[in-house]
Short mmCIF file of C-alpha atoms and ligand atoms in Angstrom, two decimals:
data_model
loop_
_atom_site.label_atom_id
_atom_site.label_comp_id
_atom_site.label_asym_id
_atom_site.label_seq_id
_atom_site.Cartn_x
_atom_site.Cartn_y
_atom_site.Cartn_z
CA MET A 736 70.58 24.13 -112.47
CA TYR A 737 67.28 23.85 -110.59
CA SER A 738 67.28 25.32 -107.10
CA CYS A 739 64.60 25.86 -104.48
CA PRO A 740 64.54 26.82 -100.82
CA THR A 741 64.42 23.84 -98.44
CA PRO A 742 60.73 23.04 -98.09
CA SER A 743 59.17 22.13 -94.74
CA PRO A 744 57.49 18.83 -93.80
CA LEU A 745 53.72 18.61 -94.21
CA SER A 746 52.16 18.88 -90.77
CA ALA A 747 48.82 19.27 -89.01
CA LYS A 748 50.24 22.43 -87.49
CA PHE A 749 49.15 24.16 -90.72
CA GLU A 750 45.46 24.69 -90.10
CA GLY A 751 43.31 24.07 -93.15
CA SER A 752 45.91 21.77 -94.76
CA PHE A 753 45.00 18.20 -95.68
CA ALA A 754 47.32 17.01 -92.90
CA TYR A 755 45.34 19.07 -90.40
CA ASP A 756 41.99 17.67 -91.63
CA THR A 757 43.43 14.16 -91.53
CA VAL A 758 44.69 14.34 -87.96
CA LYS A 759 41.63 16.24 -86.76
CA ASP A 760 38.91 14.21 -88.52
CA ARG A 761 39.97 11.22 -90.57
CA LEU A 762 42.37 9.45 -88.20
CA PRO A 763 39.98 9.65 -85.21
CA VAL A 764 37.25 8.13 -87.43
CA ILE A 765 39.62 5.32 -88.41
CA LEU A 766 40.38 4.72 -84.72
CA THR A 767 36.68 4.73 -83.81
CA LYS A 768 35.98 2.09 -86.45
CA THR A 769 38.94 0.04 -85.24
CA ILE A 770 37.63 0.24 -81.68
CA ASP A 771 34.17 -0.92 -82.86
CA THR A 772 35.70 -3.85 -84.74
CA VAL A 773 37.67 -4.97 -81.68
CA HIS A 774 34.71 -4.38 -79.36
CA LYS A 775 32.59 -6.75 -81.45
CA CYS A 776 35.08 -9.52 -80.61
CA ILE A 777 34.34 -9.52 -76.86
CA SER A 778 31.75 -12.27 -76.90
CA SER A 779 33.58 -14.56 -79.32
CA TYR A 780 36.81 -14.26 -77.30
CA GLU A 781 34.80 -14.93 -74.13
CA ASP A 782 33.35 -18.08 -75.71
CA LYS A 783 36.81 -19.22 -76.74
CA PHE A 784 39.01 -18.15 -73.82
CA GLY A 785 36.56 -17.44 -70.98
CA GLU A 786 36.63 -14.32 -68.85
CA ASP A 787 40.34 -13.87 -69.52
CA GLY A 788 39.58 -13.54 -73.24
CA ALA A 789 36.81 -10.97 -72.72
CA ASN A 790 39.04 -8.90 -70.42
CA ASP A 791 41.89 -9.03 -72.89
CA VAL A 792 39.69 -7.60 -75.67
CA LYS A 793 38.30 -4.94 -73.29
CA SER A 794 41.82 -3.88 -72.41
CA VAL A 795 42.66 -3.49 -76.14
CA VAL A 796 39.50 -1.37 -76.56
CA GLY A 797 40.56 0.79 -73.61
CA GLN A 798 44.06 1.38 -74.97
CA LEU A 799 42.80 2.20 -78.46
CA SER A 800 40.32 4.69 -76.96
CA LYS A 801 43.18 6.29 -75.02
CA LEU A 802 45.20 6.60 -78.23
CA ARG A 803 42.23 8.27 -79.91
CA SER A 804 41.72 10.77 -77.13
CA GLU A 805 45.46 11.55 -76.97
CA MET A 806 45.41 12.32 -80.67
CA MET A 807 42.32 14.52 -80.46
CA THR A 808 43.76 16.54 -77.56
CA ASP A 809 47.23 16.84 -79.12
CA LYS A 810 49.09 14.94 -76.39
CA PRO A 811 52.81 14.13 -76.82
CA LEU A 812 53.67 11.15 -79.01
CA ASN A 813 54.38 8.08 -76.89
CA ASP A 814 57.37 5.75 -76.96
CA PHE A 815 56.85 2.25 -78.36
CA ARG A 816 56.71 -0.31 -75.58
CA ASP A 817 56.66 -3.78 -77.10
CA ASP A 818 59.15 -6.35 -78.24
CA LEU A 819 58.71 -6.26 -82.00
CA LYS A 820 61.74 -6.40 -84.27
CA ASP A 821 61.48 -2.71 -85.21
CA THR A 822 60.76 -1.27 -81.74
CA GLU A 823 64.26 0.14 -81.26
CA LYS A 824 64.16 1.73 -84.70
CA TRP A 825 60.82 3.40 -83.97
CA ASN A 826 62.04 4.73 -80.63
CA ALA A 827 65.24 5.98 -82.27
CA ALA A 828 63.14 7.80 -84.89
CA LEU A 829 61.07 9.40 -82.12
CA GLU A 830 64.29 10.39 -80.34
CA ARG A 831 65.58 12.07 -83.52
CA LEU A 832 62.30 13.96 -83.76
CA LYS A 833 62.69 15.16 -80.17
CA GLN A 834 66.16 16.46 -81.00
CA ASP A 835 65.07 18.15 -84.24
CA GLU A 836 62.03 19.94 -82.86
CA ASP A 837 62.02 22.77 -80.37
CA HIS A 838 58.90 21.35 -78.70
CA THR A 839 57.75 17.93 -77.48
CA PRO A 840 56.62 15.89 -80.52
CA SER A 841 52.82 15.74 -80.65
CA HIS A 842 50.04 14.77 -83.02
CA PHE A 843 49.26 18.25 -84.32
CA LYS A 844 52.74 19.77 -84.15
CA SER A 845 55.04 17.09 -85.59
CA PRO A 846 55.51 16.00 -89.21
CA TRP A 847 52.33 14.39 -90.51
CA LEU A 848 54.22 11.44 -91.99
CA PHE A 849 55.53 10.47 -88.57
CA VAL A 850 52.20 11.03 -86.79
CA GLU A 851 50.15 9.01 -89.25
CA CYS A 852 52.60 6.11 -89.44
CA ALA A 853 52.92 6.12 -85.65
CA MET A 854 49.17 5.67 -85.25
CA TYR A 855 49.21 2.41 -87.23
CA ARG A 856 52.35 1.26 -85.41
CA GLN A 857 50.73 1.99 -82.02
CA ILE A 858 47.67 -0.08 -83.02
CA THR A 859 50.03 -2.98 -83.73
CA SER A 860 51.81 -2.38 -80.43
CA ILE A 861 48.53 -2.54 -78.47
CA LEU A 862 47.53 -5.78 -80.20
CA GLN A 863 51.00 -7.28 -79.70
CA ASN A 864 50.89 -6.57 -75.99
CA SER A 865 47.55 -8.37 -75.66
CA LYS A 866 47.32 -12.02 -74.74
CA PHE A 867 44.96 -13.34 -77.40
CA MET A 868 44.88 -10.69 -80.16
CA LYS A 869 48.53 -10.65 -81.24
CA ASP A 870 47.77 -11.69 -84.82
CA PHE A 871 44.46 -9.88 -85.12
CA ASP A 872 44.16 -7.70 -88.23
CA PRO A 873 41.52 -5.07 -87.41
CA PHE A 874 41.15 -4.22 -91.11
CA CYS A 875 40.74 -7.77 -92.36
CA GLN A 876 36.97 -7.54 -92.83
CA GLN A 877 37.20 -4.27 -94.80
CA LYS A 878 39.89 -5.73 -97.05
CA SER A 879 37.88 -8.84 -97.74
CA VAL A 880 34.75 -6.82 -98.68
CA ALA A 881 36.91 -4.70 -101.01
CA LEU A 882 38.37 -7.83 -102.62
CA GLU A 883 34.91 -9.29 -103.18
CA LYS A 884 33.82 -6.09 -104.95
CA SER A 885 36.95 -6.11 -107.11
CA MET A 886 36.65 -9.55 -108.58
CA SER A 887 34.50 -8.76 -111.62
CA GLY A 888 36.64 -5.74 -112.66
CA ALA A 889 39.76 -7.88 -112.26
CA SER A 890 38.24 -10.58 -114.42
CA VAL A 891 37.76 -8.08 -117.27
CA LEU A 892 41.38 -6.95 -116.92
CA LEU A 893 42.54 -10.57 -117.00
CA GLN A 894 40.63 -11.07 -120.24
CA TYR A 895 42.85 -8.36 -121.79
CA LEU A 896 45.81 -10.35 -120.60
CA GLN A 897 44.36 -13.48 -122.25
CA LYS A 898 43.80 -11.50 -125.45
CA TYR A 899 47.42 -10.39 -125.37
CA LEU A 900 48.60 -13.98 -124.77
CA ALA A 901 46.48 -15.27 -127.64
CA LEU A 902 48.20 -12.86 -130.06
CA GLY A 903 51.53 -14.56 -129.52
CA ASP A 904 54.51 -12.60 -130.85
CA ASN A 905 52.74 -11.67 -134.08
CA GLY A 906 52.92 -7.97 -134.69
CA VAL A 907 51.86 -7.07 -131.18
CA ASP A 908 52.15 -3.44 -130.20
CA LEU A 909 54.11 -4.20 -127.03
CA ALA A 910 54.33 -0.56 -125.94
CA ARG A 911 50.53 -0.23 -126.14
CA TYR A 912 49.93 -3.32 -124.00
CA PHE A 913 52.61 -2.19 -121.55
CA GLU A 914 50.75 1.09 -121.20
CA ILE A 915 47.43 -0.68 -120.59
CA PHE A 916 48.77 -2.78 -117.71
CA LEU A 917 50.90 0.00 -116.21
CA LYS A 918 47.97 2.39 -116.21
CA ALA A 919 45.57 -0.19 -114.80
CA SER A 920 48.05 -0.55 -111.95
CA LEU A 921 48.24 3.25 -111.64
CA TRP A 922 44.50 3.95 -111.51
CA SER A 923 43.78 1.01 -109.24
CA ASN A 924 45.49 3.13 -106.56
CA LYS A 925 42.28 5.16 -106.37
CA PHE A 926 40.77 2.32 -104.34
CA ASP A 927 42.69 2.51 -101.08
CA LEU A 928 40.64 2.33 -97.92
CA SER A 929 42.44 4.86 -95.74
CA LEU A 930 41.37 7.93 -97.73
CA SER A 931 37.74 6.84 -97.34
CA ALA A 932 38.31 5.80 -93.70
CA GLY A 933 37.53 2.19 -94.57
CA VAL A 934 34.51 2.57 -96.87
CA SER A 935 35.15 0.49 -99.96
CA HIS A 936 34.20 1.92 -103.33
CA ASP A 937 33.21 -0.49 -105.98
CA PRO A 938 35.61 -0.41 -108.95
CA GLY A 939 32.60 -1.93 -110.74
CA SER A 940 32.44 -4.45 -113.50
CA HIS A 941 33.01 -1.81 -116.19
CA ASP A 942 35.79 -2.43 -118.62
CA PRO A 943 38.75 -0.89 -116.72
CA VAL A 944 40.67 -0.31 -119.95
CA GLN A 945 37.87 1.78 -121.47
CA VAL A 946 37.44 3.69 -118.21
CA MET A 947 41.17 4.38 -118.17
CA SER A 948 41.25 5.95 -121.60
CA SER A 949 38.84 8.64 -120.37
CA LEU A 950 41.23 9.39 -117.50
CA GLU A 951 44.28 10.30 -119.61
CA GLU A 952 43.72 14.04 -119.15
CA TYR A 953 44.06 13.59 -115.39
CA ILE A 954 47.61 12.27 -115.58
CA LEU A 955 49.58 15.39 -114.71
CA ALA A 956 52.99 13.97 -115.65
CA ASP A 957 53.28 10.81 -117.70
CA GLU A 958 56.66 9.08 -118.13
CA THR A 959 55.21 5.72 -119.16
CA ASP A 960 57.21 5.72 -122.36
CA GLU A 961 60.52 6.32 -120.54
CA ILE A 962 59.77 3.34 -118.27
CA PHE A 963 59.00 1.16 -121.29
CA GLN A 964 62.19 2.26 -123.04
CA CYS A 965 64.21 1.48 -119.90
CA LEU A 966 62.86 -2.07 -119.70
CA SER A 967 63.13 -2.71 -123.45
CA LYS A 968 66.75 -1.61 -123.44
CA ILE A 969 67.67 -3.88 -120.54
CA GLN A 970 65.79 -6.78 -122.10
CA THR A 971 67.79 -6.56 -125.31
CA SER A 972 71.17 -6.00 -123.65
CA ALA A 973 70.92 -8.18 -120.53
CA ALA A 974 72.62 -11.53 -120.50
CA LYS A 975 70.90 -12.29 -117.21
CA ASP A 976 67.33 -12.44 -115.93
CA VAL A 977 65.66 -9.04 -115.76
CA ARG A 978 64.23 -8.35 -112.33
CA VAL A 979 61.43 -5.89 -111.50
CA ASP A 980 60.54 -5.06 -107.90
CA ILE A 981 57.06 -3.83 -107.00
CA VAL A 982 56.74 -2.06 -103.65
CA LEU A 983 53.09 -2.86 -103.16
CA ASP A 984 50.40 -0.65 -101.70
CA ASN A 985 46.78 -1.75 -101.30
CA ALA A 986 45.04 -5.13 -101.29
CA GLY A 987 41.87 -5.63 -103.38
CA PHE A 988 41.63 -4.22 -106.89
CA GLU A 989 45.06 -2.58 -106.68
CA PHE A 990 46.92 -5.78 -105.80
CA LEU A 991 45.02 -7.68 -108.52
CA SER A 992 46.01 -5.03 -111.07
CA ASP A 993 49.64 -5.19 -109.88
CA LEU A 994 49.60 -8.96 -110.36
CA CYS A 995 48.26 -8.46 -113.91
CA LEU A 996 51.11 -6.03 -114.64
CA ALA A 997 53.59 -8.54 -113.21
CA GLU A 998 52.15 -11.38 -115.34
CA PHE A 999 52.29 -9.17 -118.44
CA LEU A 1000 55.96 -8.30 -117.78
CA LEU A 1001 56.83 -12.00 -117.57
CA GLN A 1002 54.74 -13.05 -120.57
CA SER A 1003 56.12 -10.25 -122.73
CA LYS A 1004 59.64 -11.22 -121.63
CA LEU A 1005 60.29 -7.67 -120.48
CA ALA A 1006 61.21 -9.31 -117.16
CA GLN A 1007 61.91 -12.80 -115.83
CA LYS A 1008 61.47 -12.23 -112.09
CA ILE A 1009 59.10 -10.07 -110.08
CA HIS A 1010 59.85 -9.34 -106.43
CA PHE A 1011 56.88 -8.11 -104.38
CA HIS A 1012 57.46 -6.03 -101.23
CA ILE A 1013 54.67 -6.28 -98.66
CA LYS A 1014 53.91 -4.86 -95.19
CA ASN A 1015 54.74 -6.78 -92.02
CA MET A 1016 51.73 -5.45 -90.11
CA PRO A 1017 48.23 -4.08 -90.78
CA TRP A 1018 49.01 -0.70 -92.35
CA PHE A 1019 46.97 2.29 -93.58
CA ILE A 1020 43.92 -0.02 -93.51
CA SER A 1021 44.27 -1.61 -96.91
CA ASP A 1022 47.98 -2.30 -97.47
CA VAL A 1023 48.94 -5.83 -98.55
CA THR A 1024 50.28 -8.18 -95.85
CA SER A 1025 51.36 -11.78 -96.41
CA LYS A 1026 47.95 -13.00 -95.20
CA ASP A 1027 46.35 -10.82 -97.88
CA VAL A 1028 48.55 -12.39 -100.56
CA ASP A 1029 47.41 -15.89 -99.51
CA TYR A 1030 43.78 -14.85 -99.14
CA THR A 1031 43.66 -13.10 -102.53
CA LEU A 1032 45.07 -16.14 -104.36
CA LYS A 1033 42.81 -18.51 -102.43
CA GLN A 1034 39.71 -16.48 -103.32
CA MET A 1035 40.79 -16.43 -106.96
CA THR A 1036 41.49 -20.15 -107.23
CA SER A 1037 38.13 -21.02 -105.66
CA SER A 1038 36.19 -18.53 -107.80
CA SER A 1039 33.48 -19.83 -110.16
CA ASP A 1040 34.83 -17.38 -112.76
CA CYS A 1041 37.25 -19.59 -114.70
CA THR A 1042 39.49 -16.67 -115.75
CA LEU A 1043 40.03 -15.76 -112.10
CA SER A 1044 40.61 -19.34 -111.01
CA GLU A 1045 43.02 -20.05 -113.88
CA PHE A 1046 45.20 -17.03 -113.03
CA GLY A 1047 44.91 -17.70 -109.29
CA LYS A 1048 46.44 -21.14 -109.87
CA ARG A 1049 49.07 -19.79 -112.21
CA TRP A 1050 50.18 -17.18 -109.67
CA GLN A 1051 50.32 -19.75 -106.88
CA SER A 1052 52.62 -21.83 -109.03
CA ARG A 1053 54.76 -18.78 -109.83
CA LEU A 1054 55.40 -18.43 -106.10
CA VAL A 1055 56.67 -22.02 -106.18
CA ASP A 1056 58.87 -21.69 -109.29
CA LYS A 1057 60.05 -18.30 -107.98
CA SER A 1058 59.23 -16.19 -110.99
CA PHE A 1059 57.16 -14.34 -108.36
CA ILE A 1060 58.96 -13.75 -105.06
CA ILE A 1061 57.46 -12.32 -101.89
CA VAL A 1062 60.39 -10.45 -100.34
CA PRO A 1063 61.23 -11.91 -96.89
CA GLU A 1064 59.98 -10.19 -93.74
CA HIS A 1065 63.33 -8.86 -92.50
CA LEU A 1066 63.73 -6.89 -95.73
CA CYS A 1067 60.23 -5.37 -95.45
CA GLN A 1068 60.69 -3.65 -92.10
CA TYR A 1069 61.55 -0.26 -93.57
CA TRP A 1070 58.15 0.03 -95.30
CA THR A 1071 56.44 0.38 -91.92
CA LEU A 1072 58.90 2.85 -90.41
CA PRO A 1073 58.14 6.60 -90.50
CA SER A 1074 61.35 7.33 -92.45
CA SER A 1075 61.66 8.80 -95.89
CA TYR A 1076 63.51 6.82 -98.56
CA THR A 1077 66.34 9.32 -98.82
CA ASP A 1078 67.47 7.98 -95.42
CA MET A 1079 67.25 4.31 -96.40
CA GLN A 1080 70.87 3.85 -97.34
CA HIS A 1081 72.14 4.64 -93.87
CA LEU A 1082 69.15 3.31 -91.88
CA ASP A 1083 68.68 0.02 -93.73
CA GLU A 1084 71.65 -0.78 -95.90
CA SER A 1085 70.52 -4.34 -96.62
CA LEU A 1086 67.22 -3.21 -98.14
CA TYR A 1087 68.99 -0.51 -100.16
CA GLU A 1088 71.39 -3.11 -101.52
CA TYR A 1089 68.55 -5.52 -102.24
CA LEU A 1090 66.81 -2.82 -104.31
CA ALA A 1091 70.11 -2.02 -106.01
CA GLN A 1092 70.03 -5.50 -107.57
CA SER A 1093 66.76 -4.75 -109.32
CA ASP A 1094 66.48 -3.49 -112.88
CA LEU A 1095 63.41 -1.38 -112.12
CA VAL A 1096 61.67 -0.62 -108.83
CA ILE A 1097 57.99 0.33 -109.10
CA PHE A 1098 56.64 2.24 -106.09
CA LYS A 1099 52.90 2.03 -105.79
CA GLY A 1100 50.60 4.60 -104.30
CA ASP A 1101 50.41 7.74 -102.30
CA LEU A 1102 52.25 6.88 -99.12
CA ASN A 1103 55.22 5.47 -101.05
CA PHE A 1104 55.29 8.70 -103.04
CA ARG A 1105 55.21 10.79 -99.87
CA LYS A 1106 58.16 8.80 -98.52
CA LEU A 1107 60.05 9.08 -101.82
CA VAL A 1108 59.88 12.87 -101.64
CA ALA A 1109 60.30 12.99 -97.83
CA ASP A 1110 56.76 14.43 -97.44
CA LEU A 1111 58.05 17.97 -97.88
CA SER A 1112 56.02 20.81 -99.34
CA TRP A 1113 57.94 20.95 -102.63
CA SER A 1114 56.93 23.28 -105.37
CA SER A 1115 55.11 21.16 -107.98
CA ASP A 1116 57.70 21.85 -110.70
CA THR A 1117 60.57 20.42 -108.62
CA PRO A 1118 62.21 17.68 -110.73
CA PHE A 1119 61.46 14.20 -109.35
CA LYS A 1120 65.20 13.50 -109.12
CA ASN A 1121 65.81 16.50 -106.85
CA ALA A 1122 62.98 15.51 -104.52
CA LEU A 1123 64.39 11.95 -104.26
CA GLY A 1124 67.55 13.33 -102.68
CA ALA A 1125 70.07 10.56 -102.02
CA PHE A 1126 67.66 7.76 -102.95
CA HIS A 1127 68.63 6.04 -106.15
CA PRO A 1128 69.24 2.32 -105.69
CA SER A 1129 68.17 1.50 -109.30
CA PRO A 1130 66.00 2.99 -112.01
CA LEU A 1131 62.69 3.62 -110.29
CA CYS A 1132 59.19 4.90 -110.92
CA SER A 1133 56.23 6.07 -108.92
CA LEU A 1134 52.64 5.20 -109.93
CA ARG A 1135 50.44 7.32 -107.75
CA THR A 1136 47.02 8.92 -107.63
CA LEU A 1137 47.21 12.17 -105.67
CA LYS A 1138 45.77 11.82 -102.16
CA ALA A 1139 47.97 14.22 -100.21
CA ASP A 1140 48.94 17.83 -100.84
CA VAL A 1141 52.39 17.23 -102.23
CA VAL A 1142 53.43 16.69 -105.83
CA VAL A 1143 56.60 17.11 -107.89
CA GLY A 1144 57.65 16.54 -111.49
CA LEU A 1145 54.99 18.78 -113.09
CA LYS A 1146 55.55 21.26 -115.90
CA SER A 1147 55.41 24.76 -114.58
CA GLY A 1148 51.80 26.04 -114.55
CA ARG A 1149 50.22 22.56 -114.67
CA ASP A 1150 49.25 22.88 -110.99
CA LEU A 1151 47.25 26.04 -111.71
CA GLU A 1152 45.32 24.33 -114.52
CA ALA A 1153 44.40 21.46 -112.21
CA GLU A 1154 43.46 23.87 -109.43
CA LYS A 1155 41.14 25.68 -111.82
CA ASP A 1156 39.41 22.39 -112.64
CA ASP A 1157 39.08 21.26 -109.04
CA ALA A 1158 40.11 23.04 -105.85
CA ASN A 1159 40.73 19.63 -104.21
CA TRP A 1160 42.85 18.32 -107.08
CA MET A 1161 45.66 17.14 -104.79
CA VAL A 1162 43.74 15.01 -102.34
CA THR A 1163 40.87 13.06 -103.89
CA GLY A 1164 42.63 10.55 -106.13
CA LYS A 1165 41.16 12.19 -109.25
CA TYR A 1166 44.61 13.14 -110.60
CA ALA A 1167 47.67 10.95 -111.01
CA VAL A 1168 51.35 10.97 -111.91
CA VAL A 1169 53.66 8.44 -113.54
CA LEU A 1170 57.18 9.57 -112.67
CA PHE A 1171 60.46 7.92 -113.60
CA ASP A 1172 64.04 8.35 -112.50
CA ALA A 1173 66.64 6.61 -114.62
O1 F6P B 398 45.77 9.42 -94.92
C1 F6P B 398 46.77 9.92 -95.61
C2 F6P B 398 47.26 9.09 -96.70
O2 F6P B 398 48.65 8.96 -96.71
C3 F6P B 398 46.81 9.78 -97.91
O3 F6P B 398 47.78 10.59 -98.35
C4 F6P B 398 46.37 8.63 -98.76
O4 F6P B 398 45.11 8.88 -99.10
C5 F6P B 398 46.36 7.40 -97.91
O5 F6P B 398 46.77 7.79 -96.69
C6 F6P B 398 47.21 6.28 -98.38
O6 F6P B 398 47.15 6.14 -99.73
P1 F6P B 398 47.87 4.96 -100.48
O7 F6P B 398 47.14 3.72 -100.11
O8 F6P B 398 47.74 5.30 -101.91
O9 F6P B 398 49.29 4.93 -100.02
MG1 MG B 399 47.73 2.14 -98.89
#
């Protein structure tokens, strides 16, 4: 039986850790860019709403600057003072933190997961308390640039999908195609905007499938086959529709790749329904909100590239016939709380039960992984199941490129090999894991 001492939460209190660098350098840069974006709105809000509009934007700038300086000088974490649907839950989580810690919770002393999530939630709070900027997404521009740069790569991936569709059922190596679309979805997680503090990297117009085959050696644990077996088994035994849930991460190339995976699952009849979980507020810069879903499909349908426009239309119609479902807002609240998933069953029973009706839940990206394993400093050979704790609504998997210094599910010694190759192996998105829990 595997056993390990209870690990501690990642925190900026450990100088030199990635959490420390993030709170010290990266988050203040993200806040500075957010302040600049809002500041640029002064004149347009003045034109639209007069002096009242300009003052409103200036007040948002002032509050964001205060948040930035409080973070940089390690001030206590503030309560949430707004009337959003999750405000009580956030304040209760802060209260629990106060009880658990023998000091006042603060940016550099408290668990990194809480601190980082709280920054994005406070940005939303400031905007919500404004008069004219309630629906303003400060990351909208960055997401739309990233989407623009992703279109040609996505078009190449869609051509693989067309090739698969053209083959019909004749002797197709289903497992091989499954691997192509699952791994495209995995590696597309490299392109989040929060690691780069908002700078979008161009996934390029290279053939993503060829690029991916050169990345195999960087997958530290690969349970793709177990995931395929799980779905194939359900497909042959189920008398009902097979449902796959995707807990989405980033807009742009990642969301497009996730949609390709979803389309493949439907076309291959491995699943009949795909439920997409989104964020209810701007989150970690690039995470998908409902506006991003609409915008992505609109950009695709109006593209001059006929592959993109054809699939854009198809996916819009899937939202109508409900083979694609965007999970309703009240069930997406938990994704923007600071809580780990092991606590979901008692903190949000309805979401836990919703996930329990799925045949496979796919968790995308780094932050979802951190929440799956409670953002604790596990030893890398901890079995995934142990790190999940009480969280097991359904069979689930995590597709994640490593962008934080926590990993589990590796064979013993694999961490040392990666370390030898690259001292920053845990935090740059160069390495990845595909982990499955039946
Ligand atoms: O800033 C910290 C962080 O959680 C990193 O761990 C990661 O790079 C990023 O934010 C979010 O990554 P993802 O979009 O993959 O969840
Ligand atoms: Mg993200």
